[in-house]
Short mmCIF file of C-alpha atoms and ligand atoms in Angstrom, two decimals:
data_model
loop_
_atom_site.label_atom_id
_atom_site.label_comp_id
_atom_site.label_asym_id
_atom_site.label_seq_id
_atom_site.Cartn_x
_atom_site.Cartn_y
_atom_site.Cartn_z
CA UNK A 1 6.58 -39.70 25.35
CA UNK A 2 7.73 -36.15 25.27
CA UNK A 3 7.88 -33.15 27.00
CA UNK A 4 5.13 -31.34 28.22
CA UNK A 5 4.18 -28.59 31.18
CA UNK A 6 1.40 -28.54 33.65
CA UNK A 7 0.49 -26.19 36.20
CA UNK A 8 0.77 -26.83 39.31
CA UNK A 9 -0.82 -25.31 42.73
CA UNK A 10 0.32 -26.15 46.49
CA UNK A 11 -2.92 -25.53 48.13
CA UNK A 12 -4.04 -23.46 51.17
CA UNK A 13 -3.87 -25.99 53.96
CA UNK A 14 -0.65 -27.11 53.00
CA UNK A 15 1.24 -23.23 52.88
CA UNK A 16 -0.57 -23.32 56.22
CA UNK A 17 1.45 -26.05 57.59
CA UNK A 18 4.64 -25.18 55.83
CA UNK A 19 4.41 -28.04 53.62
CA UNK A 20 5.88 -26.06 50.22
CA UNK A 21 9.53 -27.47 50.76
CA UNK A 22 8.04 -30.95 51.54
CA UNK A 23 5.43 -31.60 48.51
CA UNK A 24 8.31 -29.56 45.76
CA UNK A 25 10.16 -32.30 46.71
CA UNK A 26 7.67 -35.21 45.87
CA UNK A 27 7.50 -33.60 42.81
CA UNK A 28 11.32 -33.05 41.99
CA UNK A 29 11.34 -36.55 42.86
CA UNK A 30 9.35 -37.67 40.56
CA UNK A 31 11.66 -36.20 38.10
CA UNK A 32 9.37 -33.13 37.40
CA UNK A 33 11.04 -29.53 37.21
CA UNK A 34 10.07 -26.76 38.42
CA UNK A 35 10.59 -24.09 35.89
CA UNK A 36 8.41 -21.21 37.59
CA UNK A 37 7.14 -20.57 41.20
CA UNK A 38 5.63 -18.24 42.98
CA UNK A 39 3.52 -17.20 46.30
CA UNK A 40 0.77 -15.37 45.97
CA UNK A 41 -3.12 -14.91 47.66
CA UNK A 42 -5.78 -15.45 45.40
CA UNK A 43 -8.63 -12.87 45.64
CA UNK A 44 -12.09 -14.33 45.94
CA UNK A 45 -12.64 -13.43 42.68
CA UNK A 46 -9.38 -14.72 41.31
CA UNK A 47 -10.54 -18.03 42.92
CA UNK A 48 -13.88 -17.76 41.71
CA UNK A 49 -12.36 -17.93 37.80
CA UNK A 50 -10.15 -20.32 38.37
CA UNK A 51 -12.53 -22.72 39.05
CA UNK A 52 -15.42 -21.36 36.76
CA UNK A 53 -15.39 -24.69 35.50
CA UNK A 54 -16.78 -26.09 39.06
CA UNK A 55 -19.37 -22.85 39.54
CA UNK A 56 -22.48 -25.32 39.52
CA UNK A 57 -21.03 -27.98 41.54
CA UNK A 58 -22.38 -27.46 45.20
CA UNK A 59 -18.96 -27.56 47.04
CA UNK A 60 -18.22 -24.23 44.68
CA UNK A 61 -18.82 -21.80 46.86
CA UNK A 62 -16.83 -23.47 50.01
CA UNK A 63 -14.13 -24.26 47.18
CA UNK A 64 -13.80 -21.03 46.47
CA UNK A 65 -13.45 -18.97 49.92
CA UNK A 66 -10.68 -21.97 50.90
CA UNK A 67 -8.90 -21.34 48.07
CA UNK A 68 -8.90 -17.48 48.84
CA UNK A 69 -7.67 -18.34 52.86
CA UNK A 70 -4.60 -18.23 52.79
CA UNK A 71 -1.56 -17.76 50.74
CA UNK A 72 -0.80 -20.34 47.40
CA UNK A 73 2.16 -21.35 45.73
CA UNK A 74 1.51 -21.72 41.57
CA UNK A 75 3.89 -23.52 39.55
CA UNK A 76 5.07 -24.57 35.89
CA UNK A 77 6.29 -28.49 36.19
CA UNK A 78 8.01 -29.76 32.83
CA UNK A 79 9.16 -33.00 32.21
CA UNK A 80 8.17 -36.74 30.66
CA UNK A 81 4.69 -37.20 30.42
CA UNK A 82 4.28 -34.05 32.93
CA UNK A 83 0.36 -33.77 32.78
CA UNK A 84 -0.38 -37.57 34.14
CA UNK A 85 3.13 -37.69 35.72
CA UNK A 86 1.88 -35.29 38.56
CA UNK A 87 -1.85 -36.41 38.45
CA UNK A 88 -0.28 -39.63 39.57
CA UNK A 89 1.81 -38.12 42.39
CA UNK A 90 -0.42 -35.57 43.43
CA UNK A 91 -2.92 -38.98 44.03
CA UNK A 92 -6.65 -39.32 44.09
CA UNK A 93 -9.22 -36.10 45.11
CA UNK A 94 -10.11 -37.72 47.83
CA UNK A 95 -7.18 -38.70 50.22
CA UNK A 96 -8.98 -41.83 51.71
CA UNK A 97 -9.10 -43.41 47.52
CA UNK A 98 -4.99 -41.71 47.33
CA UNK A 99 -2.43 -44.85 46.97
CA UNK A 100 0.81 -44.81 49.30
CA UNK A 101 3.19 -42.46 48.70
CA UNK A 102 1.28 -39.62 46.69
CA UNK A 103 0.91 -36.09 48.14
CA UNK A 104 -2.39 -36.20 49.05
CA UNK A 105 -2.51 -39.75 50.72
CA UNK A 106 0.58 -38.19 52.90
CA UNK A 107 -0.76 -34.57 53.22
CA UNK A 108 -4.57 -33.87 52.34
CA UNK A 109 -7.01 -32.86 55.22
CA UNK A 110 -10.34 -34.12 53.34
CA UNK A 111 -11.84 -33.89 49.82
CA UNK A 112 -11.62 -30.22 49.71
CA UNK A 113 -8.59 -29.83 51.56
CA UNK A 114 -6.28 -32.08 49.86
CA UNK A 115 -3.23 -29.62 49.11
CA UNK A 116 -2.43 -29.88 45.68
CA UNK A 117 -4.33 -28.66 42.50
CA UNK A 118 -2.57 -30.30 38.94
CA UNK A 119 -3.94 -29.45 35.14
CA UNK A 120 -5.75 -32.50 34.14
CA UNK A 121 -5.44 -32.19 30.19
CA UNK A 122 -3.02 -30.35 27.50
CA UNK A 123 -5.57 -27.69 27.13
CA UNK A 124 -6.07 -26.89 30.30
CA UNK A 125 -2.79 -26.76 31.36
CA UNK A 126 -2.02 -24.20 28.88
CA UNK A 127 -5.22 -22.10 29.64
CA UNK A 128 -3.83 -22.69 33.89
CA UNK A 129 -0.29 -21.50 33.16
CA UNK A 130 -1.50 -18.41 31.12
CA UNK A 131 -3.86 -17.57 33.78
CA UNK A 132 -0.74 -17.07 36.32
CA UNK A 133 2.72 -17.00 34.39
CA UNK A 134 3.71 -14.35 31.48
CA UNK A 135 6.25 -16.23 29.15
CA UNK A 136 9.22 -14.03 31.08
CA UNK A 137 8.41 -15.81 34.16
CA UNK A 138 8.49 -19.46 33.13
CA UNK A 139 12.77 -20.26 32.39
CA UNK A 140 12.69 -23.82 31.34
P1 LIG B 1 -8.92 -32.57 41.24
O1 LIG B 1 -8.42 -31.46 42.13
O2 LIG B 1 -8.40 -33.92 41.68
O3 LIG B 1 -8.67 -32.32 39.76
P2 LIG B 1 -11.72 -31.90 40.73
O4 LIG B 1 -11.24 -31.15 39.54
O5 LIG B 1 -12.80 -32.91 40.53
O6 LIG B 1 -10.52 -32.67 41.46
O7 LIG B 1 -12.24 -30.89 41.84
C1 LIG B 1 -11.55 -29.68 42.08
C2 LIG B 1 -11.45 -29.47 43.57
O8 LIG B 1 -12.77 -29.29 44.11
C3 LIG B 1 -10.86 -30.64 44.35
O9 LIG B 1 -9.46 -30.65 44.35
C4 LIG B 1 -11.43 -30.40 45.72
C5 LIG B 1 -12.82 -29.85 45.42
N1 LIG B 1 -13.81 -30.94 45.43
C6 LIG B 1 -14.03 -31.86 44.47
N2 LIG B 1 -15.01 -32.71 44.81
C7 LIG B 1 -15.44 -32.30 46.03
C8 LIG B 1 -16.44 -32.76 46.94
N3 LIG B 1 -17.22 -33.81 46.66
N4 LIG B 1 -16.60 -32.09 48.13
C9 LIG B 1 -15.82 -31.00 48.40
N5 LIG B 1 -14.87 -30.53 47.59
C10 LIG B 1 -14.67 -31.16 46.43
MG1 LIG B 2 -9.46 -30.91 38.49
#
């Protein structure tokens, strides 16, 4: 195993219900570090690039103007294993398939709404950490 980063994104619905402290925690728990964070509110457009990857899936659209509701909170997690570590505690899409314990099977509203984002390969969570973080900004 060695050490890797992801990126990380505590979704609308959850900075909604002040649920920032709660799900950092899960994650710090896991034994993954937080080594940048910060608050911001994704323009429509922002949104819209982020998840260019979805743009012909037909929950893009409604995707998109959640992810632009409210504010965000993006993060660099390093550790073990990071990539699949937090795939595993950020738990299934869909809440109802999430096992015990994970984020979403404790915090997500629905499919959409399911309060976490997490890279899902190396190369994207390179090409997700550039899109948010300059180097200065990430202190591992
Ligand atoms: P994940 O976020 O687990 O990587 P994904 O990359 O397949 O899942 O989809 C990105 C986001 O799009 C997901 O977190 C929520 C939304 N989404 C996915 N499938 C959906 C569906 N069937 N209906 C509504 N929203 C969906
Ligand atoms: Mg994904």
């Amino acid at each position: 195993m060695a050490i890797e980063r992801t990126f990380s994104m505590i979704k609308p619905d959850a900075t909604r219900r002040n649920l920032t402290g709660a799900i950092v925690a899960k994650l710090e728990a896991a034994g993954l570090r937080v080594i940048a964070q910060k608050r911001i509110w994704l323009s429509l457009k922002q949104a819209q690039q982020f998840y260019a990857v979805h743009a012909a899936r037909p929950f893009y659209g409604e995707l998109c103007e959640f992810m632009s509701s409210a504010p965000v909170v993006v993060q660099v997690l390093e550790g073990e294993n990071a990539i699949l570590k937090n795939r595993e505690v950020m738990g299934a899409t869909n809440p109802a398939n999430a096992d015990a314990g994970t984020i979403r099977k404790e915090f997500a509203l629905s499919i959409g709404e399911n309060s976490v984002h997490g890279s899902d390969g190396p190369d994207t969570a390179k090409d997700e950490i550039k899109f948010f973080f300059s180097d200065l900004e990430i202190v591992g």
